[in-house]
Coordinates of C-alpha atoms in Angstrom, one line a residue:
M225 CA -51.0 25.5 40.0
S226 CA -47.3 25.5 39.0
R227 CA -46.5 25.0 35.3
R228 CA -43.5 22.9 34.3
V229 CA -40.9 25.1 32.6
V230 CA -39.6 23.5 29.4
R231 CA -35.9 24.0 28.8
Q232 CA -35.3 26.1 25.7
S233 CA -33.1 24.5 23.1
K234 CA -32.9 24.8 19.3
F235 CA -32.2 21.0 19.2
R236 CA -35.3 19.9 21.1
H237 CA -37.1 18.9 17.9
V238 CA -34.2 17.2 16.1
F239 CA -35.5 14.1 14.3
G240 CA -33.9 11.2 12.5
Q241 CA -35.1 9.7 9.2
A242 CA -33.7 6.9 7.0
V243 CA -33.2 7.7 3.4
K244 CA -35.2 6.0 0.6
A245 CA -34.3 2.5 -0.5
D246 CA -32.6 3.7 -3.7
Q247 CA -30.2 5.9 -1.7
M248 CA -28.9 2.9 0.4
Y249 CA -25.9 0.8 -0.4
E250 CA -27.1 -2.8 -1.0
D251 CA -25.4 -6.3 -1.2
I252 CA -22.4 -5.6 1.0
R253 CA -21.1 -8.5 3.1
V254 CA -20.3 -6.6 6.3
S255 CA -17.6 -8.2 8.4
K256 CA -18.6 -10.7 11.1
V257 CA -15.3 -10.4 13.0
T258 CA -15.7 -10.2 16.8
W259 CA -14.5 -6.7 17.6
D260 CA -16.1 -3.5 19.0
S261 CA -15.0 -0.9 16.5
S262 CA -17.6 0.9 14.2
F263 CA -16.6 -1.1 11.0
C264 CA -17.4 2.0 9.0
T265 CA -15.9 5.4 8.3
V266 CA -17.1 8.1 6.0
N267 CA -16.1 11.5 4.6
P268 CA -17.6 13.9 2.0
K269 CA -16.2 11.8 -0.9
F270 CA -16.2 8.2 0.2
L271 CA -17.8 5.5 2.3
A272 CA -15.6 2.7 3.6
I273 CA -16.8 -0.5 5.2
I274 CA -14.9 -3.5 6.7
V275 CA -16.2 -6.6 4.8
E276 CA -16.0 -10.4 4.8
S277 CA -13.0 -11.7 3.0
G278 CA -11.4 -15.1 2.5
G279 CA -7.6 -15.4 3.0
G280 CA -6.9 -12.2 4.8
G281 CA -8.6 -8.9 5.7
A282 CA -10.4 -6.4 3.4
F283 CA -12.5 -3.3 3.3
M284 CA -14.6 -1.8 0.6
V285 CA -14.5 1.9 -0.5
L286 CA -17.5 3.3 -2.4
P287 CA -17.9 6.8 -3.8
L288 CA -20.6 8.5 -1.7
T289 CA -22.7 8.9 -4.8
K290 CA -22.6 5.2 -5.8
T291 CA -25.8 4.2 -4.1
G292 CA -28.0 1.1 -4.9
R293 CA -26.8 -2.4 -5.4
V294 CA -23.0 -2.9 -5.2
D295 CA -21.5 -5.1 -7.9
K296 CA -20.3 -8.4 -6.5
N297 CA -16.9 -7.9 -8.2
H298 CA -16.5 -4.3 -6.8
P299 CA -12.7 -3.9 -6.0
L300 CA -11.7 -4.3 -2.4
V301 CA -8.7 -3.0 -0.4
T302 CA -6.9 -6.3 0.4
G303 CA -3.4 -5.8 1.7
H304 CA -3.8 -7.3 5.2
T305 CA -3.1 -11.0 5.8
A306 CA -5.7 -11.2 8.7
P307 CA -9.0 -9.5 9.4
V308 CA -9.2 -5.8 9.4
L309 CA -10.4 -4.5 12.8
D310 CA -10.6 -0.7 12.3
I311 CA -10.5 1.9 9.6
D312 CA -10.3 5.7 9.7
W313 CA -10.2 8.5 7.0
C314 CA -7.6 11.1 7.3
P315 CA -9.2 14.4 8.4
H316 CA -6.8 16.4 6.2
N317 CA -7.0 14.4 3.0
D318 CA -10.2 12.8 1.8
N319 CA -8.4 10.3 -0.4
V320 CA -6.2 8.8 2.4
I321 CA -7.4 6.1 4.8
A322 CA -5.7 4.0 7.5
S323 CA -6.5 0.4 8.4
A324 CA -5.6 -1.7 11.4
S325 CA -5.5 -5.5 11.5
E326 CA -5.1 -8.7 13.4
D327 CA -1.9 -9.2 11.4
T328 CA -0.3 -6.6 13.8
T329 CA 0.2 -3.9 11.2
V330 CA -1.3 -0.6 10.3
M331 CA -1.5 0.3 6.6
V332 CA -2.2 3.7 5.0
W333 CA -3.8 3.8 1.5
Q334 CA -4.3 6.4 -1.2
I335 CA -7.8 6.0 -2.7
P336 CA -8.2 7.3 -6.3
D337 CA -11.1 9.5 -7.2
H338 CA -12.1 7.0 -9.9
V339 CA -13.3 3.5 -9.1
P340 CA -10.3 1.1 -9.7
T341 CA -10.7 -1.9 -11.9
R342 CA -9.0 -4.3 -9.5
N343 CA -8.3 -4.8 -5.8
L344 CA -5.9 -2.4 -4.1
T345 CA -3.1 -4.4 -2.6
E346 CA -0.2 -2.0 -2.2
P347 CA -0.5 0.5 0.7
V348 CA 1.4 3.8 0.5
V349 CA 3.1 2.8 3.8
T350 CA 3.0 -0.1 6.2
L351 CA 3.6 0.8 9.9
E352 CA 5.1 -2.1 11.9
G353 CA 5.7 -1.8 15.7
H354 CA 3.0 -3.8 17.5
S355 CA 3.5 -7.4 18.6
K356 CA -0.2 -8.3 18.7
R357 CA -3.3 -7.3 16.8
V358 CA -4.0 -3.6 16.3
G359 CA -7.6 -2.8 17.1
I360 CA -7.8 1.0 17.2
I361 CA -6.5 3.8 14.9
S362 CA -7.2 7.5 15.2
W363 CA -5.8 10.5 13.2
H364 CA -4.6 13.6 15.0
P365 CA -7.2 16.3 14.6
T366 CA -4.8 19.2 13.8
A367 CA -1.3 17.9 12.9
R368 CA -0.5 16.6 9.4
N369 CA 0.2 12.9 9.0
V370 CA 0.1 12.0 12.8
L371 CA -1.7 8.7 13.4
L372 CA -2.3 6.9 16.7
S373 CA -2.6 3.1 16.9
A374 CA -3.5 0.9 19.9
G375 CA -2.8 -2.8 20.0
A376 CA -3.6 -5.9 22.1
D377 CA 0.0 -5.6 23.4
N378 CA -1.3 -2.6 25.5
L379 CA 0.9 -0.2 23.5
L380 CA -0.1 3.2 22.1
I381 CA 2.1 4.2 19.2
L382 CA 2.1 7.6 17.4
W383 CA 3.4 7.6 13.9
N384 CA 4.5 10.1 11.3
V385 CA 2.8 8.7 8.3
G386 CA 4.8 11.1 6.1
T387 CA 8.1 9.4 7.0
G388 CA 6.8 6.0 8.1
E389 CA 8.5 6.3 11.5
M390 CA 7.4 6.0 15.1
L391 CA 7.1 9.4 16.9
L392 CA 6.3 8.1 20.4
T393 CA 5.6 4.8 22.1
L394 CA 3.6 4.7 25.3
S395 CA 4.3 1.3 26.8
D396 CA 3.8 1.9 30.6
V397 CA 0.4 3.6 30.6
H398 CA -2.0 0.6 30.3
S399 CA -1.8 -2.7 32.1
D400 CA -4.7 -4.3 30.1
L401 CA -6.5 -4.2 26.8
I402 CA -7.3 -0.7 25.5
Y403 CA -11.0 -0.4 24.5
N404 CA -11.2 3.1 22.9
V405 CA -9.2 6.2 22.3
G406 CA -10.2 9.8 21.6
W407 CA -8.4 13.1 21.1
N408 CA -9.3 16.5 22.5
R409 CA -10.0 19.4 20.0
T410 CA -6.4 20.5 19.6
G411 CA -4.7 17.1 19.9
S412 CA -2.7 18.0 23.0
L413 CA -4.4 15.3 25.1
L414 CA -6.0 11.9 24.5
V415 CA -8.4 9.9 26.6
T416 CA -8.6 6.1 26.7
T417 CA -10.9 3.4 28.2
C418 CA -9.4 0.2 29.3
K419 CA -10.3 -3.3 30.4
D420 CA -9.0 -2.5 33.9
K421 CA -12.1 -0.1 34.2
H422 CA -10.0 3.0 34.3
V423 CA -10.5 6.1 32.2
R424 CA -7.1 7.8 31.5
V425 CA -6.4 11.3 30.2
I426 CA -2.9 11.2 28.7
D427 CA -0.4 13.8 27.6
P428 CA 1.2 11.7 24.8
R429 CA 4.3 14.0 24.4
K430 CA 5.1 13.8 28.1
Q431 CA 4.2 10.1 28.0
Q432 CA 2.3 10.3 31.3
V433 CA -1.3 10.1 32.6
V434 CA -2.7 13.5 33.6
V435 CA -5.9 12.2 35.1
K436 CA -6.8 8.6 36.0
N437 CA -8.9 8.3 39.2
F438 CA -12.1 10.2 38.4
E439 CA -14.3 10.9 41.4
E440 CA -18.1 10.9 41.3
P441 CA -19.5 11.6 37.7
I442 CA -21.1 15.0 37.2
A443 CA -24.0 13.3 35.5
L444 CA -25.2 9.7 35.4
Q445 CA -27.6 8.6 32.6
E446 CA -29.3 5.2 32.9
M447 CA -29.6 3.6 29.5
D448 CA -31.3 0.2 29.3
T449 CA -30.6 -3.5 30.0
S450 CA -29.0 -4.1 26.6
N451 CA -25.4 -5.4 26.9
G452 CA -24.2 -4.3 23.5
V453 CA -21.3 -1.9 23.2
L454 CA -22.2 1.7 22.9
L455 CA -20.6 3.6 20.0
P456 CA -20.5 7.3 21.0
F457 CA -20.3 10.2 18.5
Y458 CA -19.9 13.7 19.7
D459 CA -20.6 16.9 17.6
P460 CA -18.8 19.8 19.3
D461 CA -20.5 22.3 17.0
S462 CA -23.9 21.5 18.5
S463 CA -22.8 19.9 21.8
I464 CA -24.9 16.8 21.0
V465 CA -23.7 13.3 21.8
Y466 CA -25.2 10.4 19.9
L467 CA -25.1 6.9 21.4
C468 CA -25.5 3.9 19.1
G469 CA -25.6 0.5 20.7
K470 CA -24.0 -2.2 18.6
G471 CA -26.6 -4.9 18.2
D472 CA -29.2 -2.3 19.2
S473 CA -31.7 -0.8 16.8
S474 CA -31.8 2.8 18.2
I475 CA -29.7 6.0 18.3
R476 CA -30.2 8.0 21.5
Y477 CA -29.0 11.6 21.6
F478 CA -28.4 14.1 24.3
E479 CA -27.4 17.8 24.5
I480 CA -24.4 18.6 26.8
T481 CA -24.4 22.0 28.6
A482 CA -22.0 23.7 31.0
E483 CA -24.6 24.0 33.7
A484 CA -26.3 21.3 35.8
P485 CA -27.7 18.8 35.1
Y486 CA -25.2 18.9 32.2
V487 CA -26.8 16.1 30.2
H488 CA -30.2 16.6 28.6
Y489 CA -32.1 13.8 26.8
L490 CA -33.4 15.0 23.4
N491 CA -34.8 12.0 21.7
T492 CA -34.4 8.5 20.3
Y493 CA -34.3 7.3 16.7
S494 CA -35.7 3.8 16.6
S495 CA -35.9 1.3 13.8
K496 CA -36.6 -2.5 13.5
E497 CA -33.2 -3.8 12.4
P498 CA -30.1 -4.0 14.7
Q499 CA -26.9 -2.1 13.7
R500 CA -23.7 -4.0 13.1
G501 CA -21.7 -0.8 13.0
M502 CA -22.0 2.9 12.3
G503 CA -20.3 5.7 10.4
F504 CA -20.5 9.4 11.2
M505 CA -20.2 12.1 8.6
P506 CA -17.9 15.1 9.4
K507 CA -19.8 18.3 9.5
R508 CA -18.4 19.6 6.2
G509 CA -20.2 16.7 4.4
L510 CA -23.7 17.6 5.5
D511 CA -26.5 19.2 3.4
V512 CA -26.9 22.6 5.1
S513 CA -29.8 23.5 2.7
K514 CA -31.9 20.9 4.4
C515 CA -30.8 21.9 8.0
E516 CA -29.1 18.5 8.4
I517 CA -27.0 18.5 11.6
A518 CA -25.8 14.8 11.5
R519 CA -25.7 11.9 9.1
F520 CA -25.1 8.3 10.2
F521 CA -24.3 5.3 8.0
K522 CA -25.9 2.3 9.7
L523 CA -24.5 -1.1 8.9
H524 CA -26.9 -4.1 8.5
E525 CA -25.8 -7.6 7.7
R526 CA -25.9 -7.0 3.9
K527 CA -26.4 -3.2 3.4
C528 CA -25.6 0.3 4.6
E529 CA -28.4 2.7 5.4
P530 CA -27.8 6.4 5.8
I531 CA -29.9 8.1 8.5
V532 CA -30.3 11.9 8.4
M533 CA -30.7 14.0 11.6
T534 CA -32.5 17.3 10.9
V535 CA -33.6 20.4 12.8
P536 CA -37.0 21.5 11.3
R537 CA -36.9 25.1 10.1
K538 CA -39.4 27.0 7.8
S539 CA -36.8 29.3 6.2
D540 CA -34.7 28.2 3.2
L541 CA -31.9 30.6 4.2
F542 CA -28.6 29.5 5.7
Q543 CA -29.1 28.9 9.4
D544 CA -26.1 30.6 11.1
D545 CA -27.0 29.3 14.6
L546 CA -27.0 25.6 13.4
Y547 CA -23.7 25.9 11.5
P548 CA -20.9 27.7 13.3
D549 CA -17.5 27.6 11.4
T550 CA -16.3 24.0 11.6
P551 CA -12.9 22.2 11.2
G552 CA -11.9 22.1 7.5
P553 CA -9.4 19.8 5.7
E554 CA -6.3 21.9 6.2
P555 CA -4.0 20.8 9.1
A556 CA -2.9 23.5 11.5
L557 CA 0.5 22.0 12.3
E558 CA 3.2 19.8 10.8
A559 CA 4.0 16.6 12.6
E560 CA 7.4 17.9 13.7
E561 CA 5.9 21.1 15.2
W562 CA 3.4 19.1 17.3
L563 CA 6.1 16.7 18.5
A564 CA 8.2 19.7 19.6
G565 CA 5.4 20.8 21.8
K566 CA 3.3 23.2 19.7
D567 CA -0.5 23.1 19.8
A568 CA -3.0 24.8 17.6
E569 CA -6.8 25.1 17.2
P570 CA -8.3 23.5 14.0
I571 CA -8.4 25.7 11.0
L572 CA -12.1 26.5 10.5
I573 CA -14.2 26.9 7.4
S574 CA -17.7 28.4 6.8
L575 CA -20.5 26.1 5.5
R576 CA -22.5 29.0 4.2
E577 CA -21.7 28.1 0.5
S578 CA -21.7 24.4 1.2
Y579 CA -18.4 22.5 1.3
V580 CA -17.0 21.1 -2.0
P581 CA -14.5 18.3 -1.7
V582 CA -11.1 19.0 -3.3
K583 CA -9.6 16.7 -5.9
N584 CA -7.2 13.8 -5.1
R585 CA -4.1 15.0 -3.2
E586 CA -1.3 12.5 -3.2
L587 CA 0.2 11.4 0.1
K588 CA 4.0 11.4 -0.3
V589 CA 6.0 9.3 2.1
T590 CA 9.7 10.2 2.5
R591 CA 11.6 7.5 4.3
K592 CA 14.4 8.9 6.4
N593 CA 17.8 7.4 6.0
I594 CA 19.0 6.1 9.4
L595 CA 22.3 7.9 8.9
D596 CA 20.5 11.2 8.8
N597 CA 19.4 10.7 12.4
K598 CA 23.0 11.1 13.7
P599 CA 23.7 14.4 15.4
P600 CA 25.2 16.6 12.7
V601 CA 28.9 17.4 12.7
G602 CA 29.7 20.8 11.1
P603 CA 27.1 22.5 8.9
R604 CA 23.8 20.6 8.7
R605 CA 22.6 19.6 5.3
S606 CA 19.5 21.5 4.3
H607 CA 16.9 20.5 1.6
S608 CA 18.5 22.9 -0.9
A609 CA 22.0 22.3 -2.2
C610 CA 22.6 26.0 -2.8
D611 CA 22.4 26.9 0.8
A612 CA 23.9 23.8 2.3
A613 CA 27.1 25.7 3.3
L614 CA 25.2 28.5 4.8
S615 CA 22.9 26.4 7.0
R616 CA 24.2 25.8 10.6
P617 CA 22.1 24.2 13.3
S618 CA 21.5 26.1 16.5
L619 CA 22.5 24.7 19.9
E620 CA 18.8 24.3 20.7
E621 CA 18.1 22.3 17.5
V622 CA 21.0 19.9 18.3
L623 CA 19.9 19.4 21.9
E624 CA 16.3 18.8 20.8
E625 CA 17.4 16.2 18.2
I626 CA 19.6 14.5 20.8
R627 CA 16.7 14.4 23.3
A628 CA 14.3 13.0 20.7
L629 CA 16.8 10.3 19.7
R630 CA 17.4 9.4 23.3
Q631 CA 13.6 9.0 23.9
T632 CA 13.3 6.8 20.9
V633 CA 16.3 4.6 22.0
Q634 CA 15.0 4.3 25.5
A635 CA 11.5 3.3 24.4
Q636 CA 13.0 0.7 22.1
E637 CA 15.3 -0.6 24.7
K638 CA 12.5 -1.0 27.2
R639 CA 10.4 -2.7 24.5
I640 CA 13.2 -5.2 23.8
A641 CA 13.6 -5.9 27.5
D642 CA 9.9 -6.5 27.9
L643 CA 9.9 -9.0 24.9
E644 CA 13.0 -10.7 26.3
N645 CA 11.3 -11.2 29.7
K646 CA 8.3 -12.7 27.9
L647 CA 10.6 -14.9 25.9
C648 CA 12.2 -16.1 29.2
K649 CA 8.7 -17.0 30.5
F650 CA 7.9 -19.0 27.4
T651 CA 11.3 -20.8 27.6
N652 CA 10.9 -21.6 31.3
G653 CA 7.4 -22.8 30.7
T654 CA 8.5 -25.3 28.1
A655 CA 11.6 -26.4 29.9

């Protein structure tokens, strides 16, 4: 008789468990807006949740340690004039969060370490460039202050939050509504899903699609008959993908390998209550002493329930095989370096001593004067007055600045032409 060979994997016995009731976050009016984002984002210091709000859009920020019943007068972040559709913590500053809204704007906020006494209404910077609602935002994984936004105008815009300016506008890539966006590990490429049923791999700096017409999938995994949107979360350290169905009550997880059949089912965490949204803790926020490899923050109608994924181990020692060095909070590049074509791997940290979040670091926004964008005549002004006379731009720097300005002008001219065409259609339709 032949015996079935069981595939060896240290993640075969990963199991999920909800925390006790006193470690949940109760009495939160989770947003009921019809949109397919996760409604929740989390980092080692804070939990943020999009909530119901009259007269505009709002989200709530809670210190991670503030479990239990949330005071009904807990301050909200309330700068938007229409519902908030997506929120995302900056990977390089645990006190900075971005929000996207139906009011067509993206706002970036500085969250204090202490709980404020009143609502936060003034963002550090407001990013305006979309003509319709903005449903997706995503920070660049390695470059400081680079933020991507996607709107119902089918535009992808990349921003330098540190200056409040557009870096790139991708207007010809999508012909229909963008459903989701994800970066690769270094931030050199991004992938999108779209209502037109195409998956696109995009080089944002070249403003072109690298791959669009995928052939047969290398693996096909049947799920179930549920028609809820799947929220995927991938952990590159363990090569595990977690699939959380919105409106579903389970989390399925699979291990991805380089050899066929590529996708290996591990297990399913099931519960009774459906999830309205889901947050996923970065690796540096996990409890390594308990062999925790993932932590989810499941949104119910009126509460948030943490769910811990653990690999059972008998030893209390640090488990090197479960915790390879992982991306830390320091960016590997400046925004200008990335825009100029440079790529870099994330700066990694060890979790052996457990990660301790740093204190509040202020996000400083320096608006550029439009006159400073003119190609320099004579010596270029440097940041220091004492060496202004000694600083002279190279030919390459001048050409690069001219090229960047031309790209910006061309993108804006095309956008103006598109809007003028739409205006003509409206005018003709009402004539």
